XYZ file of C-alpha atoms in Angstrom:
725
model
C -77.016 -117.500 -155.481
C -76.982 -120.818 -153.681
C -77.704 -120.894 -150.005
C -75.286 -123.107 -148.123
C -77.905 -125.121 -146.308
C -75.629 -128.141 -146.060
C -73.171 -126.076 -144.084
C -75.448 -126.366 -141.056
C -74.551 -130.044 -140.903
C -70.939 -129.043 -140.447
C -71.817 -126.757 -137.554
C -72.730 -129.714 -135.386
C -69.053 -130.611 -135.240
C -67.850 -127.120 -134.356
C -66.372 -126.879 -130.883
C -66.311 -123.782 -128.731
C -64.757 -122.764 -125.443
C -66.910 -121.822 -122.450
C -69.770 -124.018 -123.629
C -70.994 -125.399 -120.339
C -74.783 -125.712 -120.048
C -75.290 -124.636 -123.672
C -78.055 -126.333 -125.648
C -76.428 -126.385 -129.075
C -79.452 -127.935 -130.769
C -81.492 -124.844 -129.851
C -78.626 -122.610 -130.935
C -78.333 -124.258 -134.334
C -82.079 -123.957 -134.805
C -81.886 -120.243 -134.011
C -78.989 -119.776 -136.431
C -80.878 -121.542 -139.187
C -84.061 -119.535 -138.630
C -82.263 -116.186 -138.332
C -80.198 -116.830 -141.462
C -83.280 -117.822 -143.466
C -85.179 -114.703 -142.348
C -82.321 -112.235 -142.857
C -80.981 -110.757 -146.075
C -77.880 -108.574 -146.455
C -77.537 -106.291 -149.474
C -74.189 -104.572 -149.993
C -74.285 -101.366 -152.030
C -71.581 -99.860 -154.221
C -69.685 -98.557 -151.182
C -70.002 -101.820 -149.254
C -72.572 -100.428 -146.827
C -74.606 -103.366 -145.484
C -78.373 -102.991 -145.713
C -79.728 -105.683 -143.391
C -83.343 -106.794 -143.786
C -84.841 -109.081 -141.155
C -88.321 -110.415 -140.561
C -88.019 -109.550 -136.861
C -85.849 -107.117 -134.928
C -83.888 -110.103 -133.633
C -83.280 -111.269 -137.209
C -82.022 -107.787 -138.097
C -79.695 -107.732 -135.089
C -78.392 -111.178 -136.018
C -77.633 -109.950 -139.547
C -76.179 -106.671 -138.293
C -73.596 -108.393 -136.101
C -72.802 -110.901 -138.827
C -72.196 -108.030 -141.262
C -70.065 -106.140 -138.744
C -67.876 -109.203 -138.323
C -67.503 -109.433 -142.100
C -66.293 -105.836 -142.151
C -64.049 -105.783 -139.092
C -64.206 -108.703 -136.681
C -60.923 -107.508 -135.194
C -62.563 -104.364 -133.814
C -65.746 -106.144 -132.745
C -63.714 -108.551 -130.641
C -61.321 -105.877 -129.345
C -64.178 -103.770 -127.990
C -65.498 -106.684 -125.951
C -62.083 -107.832 -124.779
C -61.702 -104.327 -123.358
C -65.261 -103.973 -122.053
C -65.465 -107.261 -120.139
C -62.016 -106.820 -118.594
C -59.786 -109.351 -120.393
C -57.399 -107.013 -122.185
C -54.357 -108.068 -120.152
C -54.715 -111.585 -121.531
C -53.570 -110.287 -124.910
C -51.631 -107.126 -123.999
C -49.873 -108.220 -120.818
C -49.585 -106.778 -117.340
C -49.687 -103.143 -118.490
C -53.408 -103.636 -119.127
C -54.147 -105.194 -115.727
C -55.616 -101.990 -114.323
C -57.912 -101.521 -117.306
C -59.322 -104.981 -116.580
C -59.553 -104.247 -112.880
C -61.462 -101.045 -113.608
C -63.976 -102.944 -115.732
C -64.528 -105.552 -113.025
C -64.867 -102.932 -110.294
C -68.036 -101.690 -111.930
C -69.443 -105.031 -113.087
C -68.367 -108.625 -112.729
C -69.360 -111.341 -115.157
C -71.826 -112.657 -112.587
C -73.446 -109.232 -112.361
C -73.594 -108.936 -116.146
C -75.341 -112.299 -116.365
C -77.791 -111.244 -113.634
C -78.566 -108.031 -115.523
C -79.171 -109.988 -118.695
C -81.475 -112.417 -116.898
C -83.613 -109.581 -115.480
C -83.950 -107.856 -118.855
C -87.363 -107.708 -120.547
C -88.000 -110.544 -122.955
C -87.678 -108.374 -126.055
C -84.252 -107.137 -124.973
C -83.049 -110.631 -124.069
C -84.003 -111.798 -127.555
C -81.887 -109.017 -129.088
C -78.941 -109.848 -126.828
C -79.236 -113.488 -127.826
C -79.396 -112.497 -131.491
C -76.252 -110.393 -130.965
C -74.377 -113.449 -129.699
C -75.857 -115.709 -132.372
C -74.836 -113.354 -135.168
C -71.183 -113.300 -134.101
C -70.993 -116.989 -133.227
C -72.571 -117.934 -136.553
C -70.014 -115.786 -138.333
C -67.161 -117.556 -136.526
C -68.678 -120.954 -137.244
C -68.995 -120.179 -140.957
C -65.561 -118.565 -141.192
C -63.132 -121.029 -139.608
C -60.232 -119.134 -141.190
C -60.925 -116.231 -138.798
C -58.903 -116.724 -135.621
C -60.076 -114.639 -132.656
C -57.409 -113.183 -130.436
C -59.226 -114.322 -127.319
C -63.024 -114.627 -127.423
C -64.003 -117.734 -129.312
C -67.585 -117.605 -128.131
C -69.757 -114.557 -127.531
C -72.470 -114.583 -124.896
C -75.786 -112.694 -124.676
C -74.784 -110.954 -121.432
C -71.810 -109.212 -123.033
C -73.769 -106.180 -124.345
C -74.461 -105.264 -120.715
C -70.852 -104.068 -120.546
C -71.172 -101.916 -123.636
C -74.664 -100.528 -123.480
C -74.526 -96.782 -123.986
C -72.770 -96.278 -127.298
C -69.903 -93.901 -126.667
C -66.481 -95.266 -127.466
C -64.955 -95.819 -124.051
C -67.826 -94.073 -122.351
C -67.861 -92.835 -118.780
C -65.620 -95.521 -117.329
C -62.541 -94.218 -119.154
C -62.671 -91.114 -116.967
C -61.455 -93.302 -114.088
C -57.679 -92.826 -113.848
C -55.785 -96.070 -114.331
C -52.735 -94.591 -112.623
C -54.663 -93.703 -109.477
C -56.393 -97.071 -109.558
C -53.073 -98.894 -109.841
C -51.509 -96.787 -107.107
C -54.352 -97.641 -104.716
C -54.751 -101.349 -105.369
C -51.093 -102.158 -105.973
C -48.842 -99.788 -104.076
C -45.786 -101.745 -105.271
C -46.514 -101.070 -108.929
C -43.922 -98.287 -108.999
C -43.429 -96.704 -112.389
C -45.063 -99.416 -114.458
C -46.801 -98.078 -117.555
C -50.261 -99.024 -116.354
C -52.037 -96.493 -118.556
C -52.831 -98.875 -121.398
C -56.351 -100.049 -121.928
C -58.055 -97.123 -123.634
C -60.402 -97.592 -126.550
C -59.407 -94.159 -127.824
C -56.372 -93.701 -130.035
C -53.941 -91.326 -128.352
C -53.537 -87.960 -130.035
C -54.001 -84.321 -129.135
C -57.467 -83.921 -130.615
C -60.220 -83.421 -128.036
C -63.038 -85.923 -128.542
C -66.314 -84.279 -129.280
C -68.722 -83.630 -132.112
C -70.786 -81.102 -134.013
C -74.552 -81.370 -134.187
C -76.698 -78.893 -136.143
C -80.494 -78.985 -136.391
C -82.074 -76.639 -138.930
C -85.779 -75.794 -139.061
C -87.725 -75.526 -142.300
C -87.699 -71.725 -142.156
C -84.010 -71.819 -143.145
C -84.123 -74.622 -145.739
C -84.841 -74.622 -149.439
C -87.491 -77.324 -149.087
C -89.118 -75.989 -145.944
C -88.206 -79.270 -144.209
C -86.037 -79.804 -141.123
C -82.423 -80.877 -141.560
C -79.759 -82.439 -139.352
C -75.947 -82.498 -139.447
C -74.472 -85.639 -137.896
C -70.766 -84.939 -137.358
C -69.134 -86.969 -134.592
C -65.452 -86.289 -133.928
C -63.914 -89.513 -132.735
C -61.205 -92.032 -133.555
C -61.129 -93.095 -137.187
C -62.478 -96.540 -138.109
C -64.217 -97.117 -134.755
C -67.685 -96.943 -136.249
C -69.048 -98.534 -139.369
C -71.943 -97.329 -141.536
C -75.024 -99.561 -141.531
C -78.689 -99.732 -142.455
C -80.840 -102.121 -140.467
C -84.489 -102.885 -141.229
C -87.132 -105.255 -139.872
C -90.818 -105.945 -140.430
C -91.356 -104.882 -136.807
C -90.814 -101.196 -137.537
C -87.036 -100.893 -137.429
C -85.512 -98.852 -140.278
C -82.409 -97.095 -138.927
C -79.409 -95.805 -140.845
C -76.160 -94.417 -139.480
C -73.038 -95.200 -137.522
C -72.702 -98.206 -135.256
C -69.913 -98.716 -132.740
C -68.316 -102.047 -133.608
C -70.015 -104.831 -131.681
C -73.182 -102.969 -130.715
C -76.608 -103.822 -132.071
C -78.082 -100.340 -132.335
C -77.397 -97.384 -134.610
C -75.670 -94.852 -132.382
C -75.629 -91.716 -134.567
C -78.247 -91.672 -137.278
C -81.805 -91.437 -138.445
C -84.915 -93.327 -139.451
C -87.607 -92.101 -141.812
C -89.153 -89.777 -139.238
C -86.492 -88.796 -136.672
C -82.757 -88.121 -136.503
C -80.398 -88.002 -133.533
C -76.878 -86.694 -133.151
C -74.830 -87.042 -129.954
C -72.151 -84.648 -128.789
C -69.962 -85.342 -125.763
C -71.512 -83.793 -122.675
C -69.908 -81.746 -119.920
C -72.737 -82.390 -117.454
C -71.383 -83.591 -114.103
C -72.340 -87.257 -114.088
C -69.351 -88.677 -112.165
C -68.602 -87.703 -108.556
C -66.009 -88.741 -106.007
C -66.720 -89.357 -102.320
C -64.010 -89.439 -99.669
C -64.831 -92.289 -97.310
C -63.871 -92.253 -93.630
C -62.534 -95.774 -93.171
C -62.528 -97.539 -89.804
C -60.612 -100.813 -89.579
C -60.548 -103.397 -86.835
C -59.549 -107.037 -86.644
C -62.917 -108.280 -87.836
C -63.959 -105.941 -90.623
C -63.444 -102.754 -92.591
C -66.156 -100.140 -92.191
C -66.846 -96.562 -93.208
C -68.658 -93.730 -91.475
C -71.977 -92.566 -92.813
C -73.706 -90.009 -90.638
C -73.897 -91.409 -87.117
C -73.464 -95.029 -88.175
C -70.687 -97.355 -89.257
C -71.385 -99.354 -92.388
C -69.558 -102.466 -93.526
C -67.677 -101.865 -96.736
C -68.304 -104.469 -99.414
C -65.262 -106.448 -100.487
C -64.770 -108.749 -103.429
C -61.750 -110.760 -104.522
C -60.992 -110.132 -108.195
C -58.512 -112.147 -110.218
C -56.987 -110.746 -113.392
C -55.273 -113.026 -115.889
C -52.438 -111.472 -117.847
C -50.082 -112.576 -120.592
C -46.402 -113.161 -119.889
C -43.555 -114.766 -121.790
C -44.246 -117.927 -119.810
C -47.988 -118.027 -120.479
C -50.912 -116.653 -118.489
C -50.463 -115.621 -114.894
C -52.987 -114.326 -112.384
C -52.960 -111.335 -110.079
C -55.462 -111.030 -107.254
C -56.978 -107.867 -105.813
C -59.301 -107.392 -102.871
C -61.611 -104.683 -104.140
C -63.930 -102.483 -102.096
C -67.202 -100.651 -102.562
C -69.307 -98.263 -100.522
C -72.926 -97.400 -101.289
C -71.565 -94.547 -103.433
C -69.643 -96.878 -105.744
C -66.363 -98.787 -105.994
C -63.211 -97.493 -104.311
C -61.059 -96.245 -107.184
C -58.199 -94.322 -105.531
C -57.123 -92.393 -102.459
C -57.056 -88.659 -101.741
C -55.944 -86.805 -98.627
C -55.194 -90.211 -97.053
C -58.822 -91.221 -97.525
C -60.304 -93.885 -99.717
C -62.311 -92.419 -102.578
C -65.356 -94.077 -104.116
C -66.555 -93.047 -107.559
C -70.232 -92.762 -108.433
C -71.418 -92.893 -112.026
C -74.423 -94.089 -113.969
C -74.382 -97.880 -114.056
C -77.737 -99.161 -115.202
C -76.900 -101.419 -118.134
C -80.382 -102.807 -118.804
C -82.065 -99.412 -119.002
C -79.139 -97.936 -120.940
C -79.373 -100.718 -123.506
C -83.135 -100.300 -123.726
C -82.762 -96.564 -124.322
C -80.020 -97.020 -126.902
C -82.150 -99.404 -128.948
C -85.547 -97.739 -128.534
C -84.038 -94.469 -129.791
C -83.777 -95.977 -133.259
C -87.517 -96.737 -133.561
C -89.189 -93.449 -132.554
C -91.451 -91.831 -135.146
C -92.032 -88.363 -133.637
C -90.783 -86.051 -130.919
C -93.349 -87.209 -128.366
C -92.027 -90.762 -128.643
C -88.441 -89.529 -128.635
C -89.030 -87.550 -125.446
C -90.586 -90.593 -123.779
C -87.455 -92.547 -124.676
C -85.243 -89.762 -123.312
C -87.149 -89.942 -120.027
C -85.429 -93.273 -119.334
C -82.465 -90.972 -118.535
C -79.511 -93.311 -118.964
C -77.747 -91.599 -121.871
C -75.113 -90.325 -119.497
C -72.193 -89.124 -121.594
C -74.062 -87.311 -124.341
C -75.970 -84.273 -125.410
C -78.514 -84.906 -128.170
C -79.349 -82.741 -131.185
C -82.631 -83.803 -132.806
C -84.744 -83.157 -135.915
C -87.833 -84.846 -137.331
C -90.241 -85.092 -140.249
C -92.837 -82.991 -138.420
C -90.435 -80.061 -138.629
C -89.323 -80.106 -134.999
C -85.758 -79.416 -133.926
C -84.614 -79.944 -130.335
C -81.609 -80.063 -128.062
C -81.110 -82.055 -124.849
C -78.079 -81.078 -122.782
C -77.228 -84.304 -120.987
C -79.781 -86.867 -119.902
C -78.634 -88.693 -116.761
C -78.241 -85.849 -114.236
C -78.100 -86.628 -110.493
C -79.622 -84.105 -108.088
C -77.126 -82.606 -105.646
C -76.981 -80.092 -102.832
C -75.467 -77.017 -104.496
C -73.688 -75.944 -101.300
C -71.045 -78.623 -102.064
C -68.387 -78.319 -104.762
C -68.625 -81.570 -106.712
C -65.710 -80.641 -108.937
C -63.659 -81.927 -106.005
C -64.115 -85.060 -103.879
C -66.840 -84.470 -101.288
C -67.189 -85.868 -97.769
C -68.830 -89.251 -98.191
C -69.566 -89.504 -94.457
C -72.011 -86.604 -94.747
C -75.377 -87.915 -96.026
C -76.125 -84.466 -97.441
C -73.529 -85.044 -100.176
C -75.384 -88.094 -101.521
C -77.127 -87.944 -104.867
C -80.833 -87.263 -104.386
C -82.197 -89.162 -107.346
C -82.217 -87.825 -110.907
C -83.430 -84.532 -112.296
C -86.657 -85.051 -114.236
C -86.430 -84.355 -117.931
C -88.514 -81.190 -117.607
C -85.917 -79.615 -115.287
C -82.940 -80.303 -117.559
C -81.416 -77.905 -120.085
C -83.666 -78.303 -123.114
C -84.524 -76.424 -126.280
C -87.413 -76.977 -128.695
C -88.014 -75.086 -131.934
C -86.157 -71.845 -131.123
C -87.166 -68.770 -133.105
C -83.676 -68.537 -134.615
C -84.497 -71.632 -136.679
C -81.250 -73.381 -135.785
C -79.571 -75.279 -132.963
C -75.884 -76.070 -132.655
C -73.743 -77.873 -130.158
C -70.007 -78.229 -130.708
C -69.170 -79.388 -127.160
C -69.512 -75.761 -126.179
C -71.811 -74.062 -123.717
C -75.536 -74.807 -124.189
C -76.226 -71.183 -123.373
C -75.297 -70.164 -126.931
C -76.898 -73.171 -128.639
C -79.548 -71.074 -130.413
C -78.152 -67.555 -130.261
C -80.451 -65.152 -128.441
C -83.028 -67.938 -128.018
C -80.654 -70.151 -126.026
C -81.438 -71.474 -122.540
C -80.486 -69.081 -119.731
C -77.633 -70.109 -117.456
C -79.218 -68.621 -114.330
C -82.122 -71.067 -114.599
C -80.012 -74.154 -113.907
C -77.606 -75.458 -111.254
C -73.988 -75.026 -112.320
C -73.279 -78.773 -112.429
C -75.606 -79.089 -115.418
C -73.016 -77.411 -117.611
C -69.345 -76.727 -117.025
C -68.440 -76.174 -120.696
C -67.021 -72.822 -121.737
C -67.412 -71.503 -125.257
C -64.952 -72.840 -127.825
C -63.808 -71.771 -131.281
C -66.025 -74.345 -133.010
C -69.085 -72.965 -131.263
C -68.146 -69.402 -132.196
C -67.590 -70.483 -135.790
C -70.893 -72.373 -135.982
C -72.910 -69.476 -134.581
C -71.424 -67.020 -137.087
C -72.388 -69.282 -139.990
C -75.827 -70.386 -138.799
C -76.841 -66.816 -137.974
C -76.552 -66.021 -141.679
C -77.851 -69.329 -143.085
C -80.825 -69.429 -145.444
C -82.268 -71.675 -148.159
C -80.088 -74.585 -147.126
C -80.157 -77.888 -148.956
C -78.002 -80.964 -148.370
C -75.089 -79.665 -150.436
C -75.187 -76.219 -148.849
C -75.276 -77.791 -145.380
C -72.159 -79.801 -146.274
C -70.504 -76.609 -147.472
C -71.390 -74.886 -144.197
C -70.146 -77.838 -142.127
C -66.790 -77.734 -143.960
C -66.310 -73.967 -143.884
C -62.478 -73.595 -143.723
C -62.261 -70.463 -141.576
C -60.281 -70.915 -138.314
C -61.109 -68.301 -135.647
C -58.370 -69.578 -133.345
C -55.760 -69.249 -136.064
C -56.889 -65.691 -136.768
C -56.461 -64.724 -133.118
C -53.010 -66.323 -132.799
C -51.804 -64.902 -136.111
C -52.938 -61.365 -135.371
C -51.143 -61.478 -132.004
C -47.959 -62.586 -133.766
C -48.247 -59.823 -136.380
C -48.736 -57.309 -133.580
C -45.553 -58.563 -131.901
C -43.615 -58.187 -135.161
C -44.937 -54.660 -135.614
C -43.680 -53.787 -132.130
C -40.287 -55.498 -132.565
C -39.402 -56.040 -136.259
C -36.735 -58.655 -137.031
C -34.248 -58.571 -139.888
C -34.230 -62.368 -140.169
C -35.042 -63.189 -143.806
C -37.253 -66.188 -143.008
C -39.233 -64.255 -140.406
C -39.793 -61.356 -142.793
C -40.969 -63.726 -145.541
C -43.241 -65.649 -143.163
C -44.759 -62.486 -141.700
C -45.552 -61.305 -145.219
C -47.281 -64.649 -145.928
C -49.314 -64.398 -142.725
C -50.319 -60.790 -143.472
C -51.958 -61.971 -146.681
C -53.677 -65.021 -145.160
C -57.479 -65.171 -144.967
C -57.286 -67.573 -141.966
C -58.752 -70.410 -143.991
C -57.234 -73.852 -144.097
C -56.604 -75.649 -147.393
C -54.225 -78.204 -148.866
C -52.215 -75.438 -150.533
C -52.022 -72.974 -147.639
C -48.457 -72.337 -146.442
C -49.647 -69.950 -143.725
C -51.584 -72.812 -142.115
C -48.390 -74.852 -141.864
C -46.491 -71.931 -140.353
C -49.087 -71.217 -137.672
C -49.363 -74.901 -136.739
C -45.583 -75.209 -136.358
C -45.633 -72.017 -134.285
C -48.286 -73.405 -131.933
C -46.501 -76.780 -131.711
C -43.285 -74.982 -130.723
C -45.107 -72.927 -128.105
C -46.746 -76.021 -126.638
C -43.356 -77.766 -126.354
C -41.658 -74.723 -124.839
C -43.232 -74.974 -121.404
C -43.999 -71.256 -121.515
C -47.786 -71.667 -121.336
C -49.202 -72.187 -117.814
C -50.732 -75.583 -117.107
C -54.471 -76.085 -116.857
C -55.551 -73.727 -119.641
C -57.979 -74.806 -122.345
C -57.189 -74.074 -125.971
C -58.876 -70.679 -126.104
C -57.153 -69.672 -122.892
C -53.771 -70.778 -124.277
C -54.252 -68.682 -127.398
C -55.315 -65.725 -125.253
C -52.238 -66.167 -123.044
C -49.882 -66.142 -126.038
C -51.594 -63.098 -127.494
C -51.975 -60.976 -124.368
C -49.594 -62.181 -121.662
C -46.464 -63.355 -123.511
C -43.928 -60.709 -124.487
C -43.358 -59.757 -128.117
C -39.794 -61.054 -127.820
C -40.952 -64.446 -126.565
C -43.493 -64.773 -129.381
C -40.965 -63.882 -132.072
C -38.214 -66.042 -130.598
C -40.491 -69.069 -130.634
C -41.784 -68.218 -134.078
C -38.207 -68.158 -135.351
C -37.574 -71.544 -133.717
C -40.686 -72.936 -135.390
C -39.563 -71.703 -138.813
C -36.176 -73.332 -138.315
C -37.916 -76.599 -137.510
C -40.166 -76.265 -140.565
C -37.194 -75.566 -142.830
C -35.217 -78.484 -141.385
C -38.096 -80.917 -141.845
C -39.356 -79.841 -145.276
C -36.626 -77.719 -146.830
C -38.681 -74.550 -147.043
C -40.767 -72.371 -144.757
C -43.273 -72.123 -147.634
C -44.527 -75.685 -147.207
C -48.089 -76.455 -148.259
C -50.381 -77.662 -145.499
C -51.249 -80.782 -147.472
C -47.566 -81.710 -147.688
C -47.437 -81.834 -143.883
C -51.030 -82.788 -142.985
C -51.852 -86.267 -144.290
C -54.227 -89.207 -144.260
C -52.687 -92.672 -144.273
C -54.263 -96.084 -143.909
C -51.717 -98.796 -144.534
C -53.384 -101.749 -142.869
C -56.291 -102.722 -140.666
C -54.379 -102.528 -137.386
C -56.232 -100.827 -134.558
C -53.092 -98.917 -133.588
C -51.517 -98.184 -136.940
C -47.922 -97.038 -137.237
C -47.344 -94.168 -139.650
C -44.567 -93.992 -142.234
C -43.501 -90.982 -144.301
C -42.268 -93.248 -147.089
C -45.570 -95.118 -147.449
C -48.475 -93.818 -149.580
C -50.659 -91.084 -148.066
C -52.840 -88.255 -149.324
C -53.028 -84.537 -148.590
C -55.772 -83.236 -146.307
C -56.885 -79.612 -146.177
C -58.825 -79.905 -142.906
C -57.371 -78.904 -139.532
C -57.853 -79.624 -135.849
C -61.165 -78.705 -134.271
C -59.144 -76.880 -131.616
C -58.664 -74.041 -134.105
C -62.407 -73.814 -134.657
C -62.447 -76.085 -137.704
C -65.948 -77.537 -137.931
C -64.617 -80.307 -140.156
C -62.149 -81.641 -137.621
C -58.971 -83.532 -138.495
C -57.010 -84.560 -135.420
C -53.517 -85.901 -135.959
C -50.434 -87.411 -134.400
C -46.895 -88.067 -135.535
C -45.437 -91.508 -136.094
C -42.312 -92.657 -134.275
C -39.965 -91.138 -136.845
C -42.233 -89.060 -139.069
C -41.956 -85.412 -140.000
C -45.511 -85.386 -141.263
C -48.615 -85.578 -139.075
C -51.323 -88.130 -139.857
C -55.035 -88.168 -139.150
C -56.331 -90.347 -136.340
C -59.548 -88.642 -135.225
C -62.138 -86.006 -135.995
C -64.552 -86.261 -138.925
C -65.147 -89.990 -139.190
C -68.745 -90.805 -140.138
C -70.517 -87.644 -141.302
C -74.077 -87.343 -142.617
C -76.503 -84.614 -143.610
C -80.193 -85.496 -143.480
C -83.356 -83.803 -144.736
C -86.714 -84.955 -143.402
C -90.080 -84.717 -145.157
C -92.469 -87.069 -146.900
C -89.334 -89.037 -147.700
C -86.001 -88.839 -145.935
C -82.960 -87.788 -147.986
C -79.360 -88.043 -146.850
C -75.722 -87.939 -147.904
C -72.795 -89.413 -145.998
C -69.049 -90.001 -145.951
C -66.872 -92.395 -143.970
C -63.181 -91.912 -143.255
C -61.435 -94.467 -145.446
C -64.050 -97.067 -146.156
C -66.448 -99.625 -144.749
C -64.044 -102.555 -144.472
C -61.079 -103.066 -142.189
C -59.557 -105.559 -144.632
C -56.803 -104.040 -146.839
C -57.669 -106.564 -149.553
C -61.220 -105.210 -149.822
C -62.079 -102.530 -152.384
C -64.003 -100.864 -149.567
C -60.917 -100.469 -147.392
C -60.044 -97.089 -148.915
C -62.642 -96.333 -151.605
C -63.892 -93.337 -149.604
C -60.409 -92.037 -148.824
C -60.067 -89.484 -151.631
C -63.768 -88.525 -151.492
C -63.239 -87.943 -147.757
C -60.402 -85.540 -148.532
C -62.428 -83.850 -151.285
C -65.673 -83.789 -149.211
C -67.464 -85.647 -152.007
C -70.341 -87.222 -150.085
C -72.216 -90.255 -151.395
C -76.005 -90.305 -151.616
C -77.488 -92.590 -148.979
C -79.597 -95.457 -150.320
C -82.370 -95.603 -147.732
C -85.426 -96.970 -149.513
C -85.301 -100.545 -150.746
C -85.837 -99.603 -154.368
C -82.768 -97.354 -154.180
C -80.768 -100.010 -152.365
C -81.577 -102.547 -155.094
C -80.479 -100.130 -157.837
C -77.052 -99.889 -156.215
C -76.793 -103.465 -154.974
C -73.487 -105.212 -155.623
C -74.276 -108.371 -153.668
C -77.283 -109.984 -152.004
C -77.008 -112.922 -149.636
C -78.200 -114.517 -146.433
C -75.745 -114.861 -143.526
C -73.683 -117.995 -144.071
C -73.735 -117.796 -147.850
């Protein structure tokens, strides 16, 4: 292997945009030092194991490796986060950019970076250096927009969740408020999440040693999110960093993962962390003010310009934006301006996200959690000391419980203001329950450890709005009987194919048929198939296909009242809808199934598919292109191994877009052991062998053994190099 030292000479001639006040001699010196002190080892699945002398070296190598795997997604995440999406997607993304700039301008991001502690600034600088060095050494890569990355950019993308809290701000309402002439424009573009019907969430299980074969604690890391939006990485430094797991493209910390001593799994939280305040606006010739108690306060205003792409080049649109002390004005309600309050503390959030990866015991982990800026997540935890724990939320504002914060509250009343944050000790928390297990599947925390769960009456209602769901019910039934688990048995448990929601819907349909039998041949055949079904999904199940078509038909019918969650919809069909209605819609669904596939006895895997044709972020699906059968089903049904889907423009099949993406099982002890799988593969490049080398193993749940220790990494090494080689 020959290091391309001479290439640094070439870098002097490289030109960048936005380079004012940049000392390139210092930058080149940093690049050279980082590259010399950083080694990347790719294993047999293309997973990058990055070894740096310092944490900053490791971050430099991590971002360089991410760009090798999928620069397209790294750049796209920052185009979205910093509010420049309309420059590549046109005016339909204007309101996404406006939303980003409402909560932080570039000037504010720079100010946050400048006030960061020195250690964090060095990591942010290494982030920028890693990407810029990649671009300098790969002139064939043409960015869509950002030709130079800056160290303040991570301030926009500090917490880890894809999209995060800000995506809960309605673009339609924002556009209606700030541009009342926008009419029916499709101003809903600008989401990081691929659109499908699968609810975003995750499963996290922590298992104590009393239920494991080894007597050691175990952790299931099972985020349910858009496919290909996180890569698998291992990042190590001589300063104590040794983290393995999933990283959101463009971030410099492992988001879901483990080190040798601790493991952390995030599930989407239902804690109320975003509130709306109706402001009483008073306007006169000189200024715009709002009432707050007995006083009038000046409302802050800021002129924001958004550039957007047109057929004639870039154009600009200007907005005068407003902010009260609660937060930016995001929409109107009841003829009042509404400000939206959410956690916006980028420096502390970035600190917490990174420090999480370096904790060595629960005491350190709890100290990290006390920063309280992990706003959108619950955390399931396990460690080498045998501890298992659960944190329901983290950033939780104190409120006066006499107000209903599910609705906009009166911002002119000081009593509605947030009263600081709940201390960690007052939050919903669980440590080493006697059951020996903890689960959270985006369901209520009050069943997280069976009879040893936290008690709802001990907490204000805004700490948890989540009802139970079918995944939670499924998980509890399995964990209550679990014993002598090892990594393979935990995988088996996490992929258990039983679907409690499908059982409930099917039994209601069978009851309707018993009450009103039909002579239709297809109905009689289908009912017989459903009678013999064990309510388990598989590639070969025809009953699974029938019940999915039945639910799809019901959802399209308009018969189900609006506002019901999935469990409530199933209950409505089974208890409120007439037998005639159920059977009529079932017959319609069978006709659709027969039209599309030629037979009502169509295997689930013939209909339910995985397809990855190219590296596009928004891939189009095609029934005539190669795809593979998948036996998993939507988490809505209670499938722990979730496979969310959507149809293509003209497809009869449905194709996976979300659900099980990166999955890992971890066992702690004297040495950490783990297995993992990634939907598709590590690379976003169709020409790479790692574009789809995990595709069939993903379908077959054939996990790979994680190479964590260097001696194991070297045994499986396929390439070793320094950045720039």
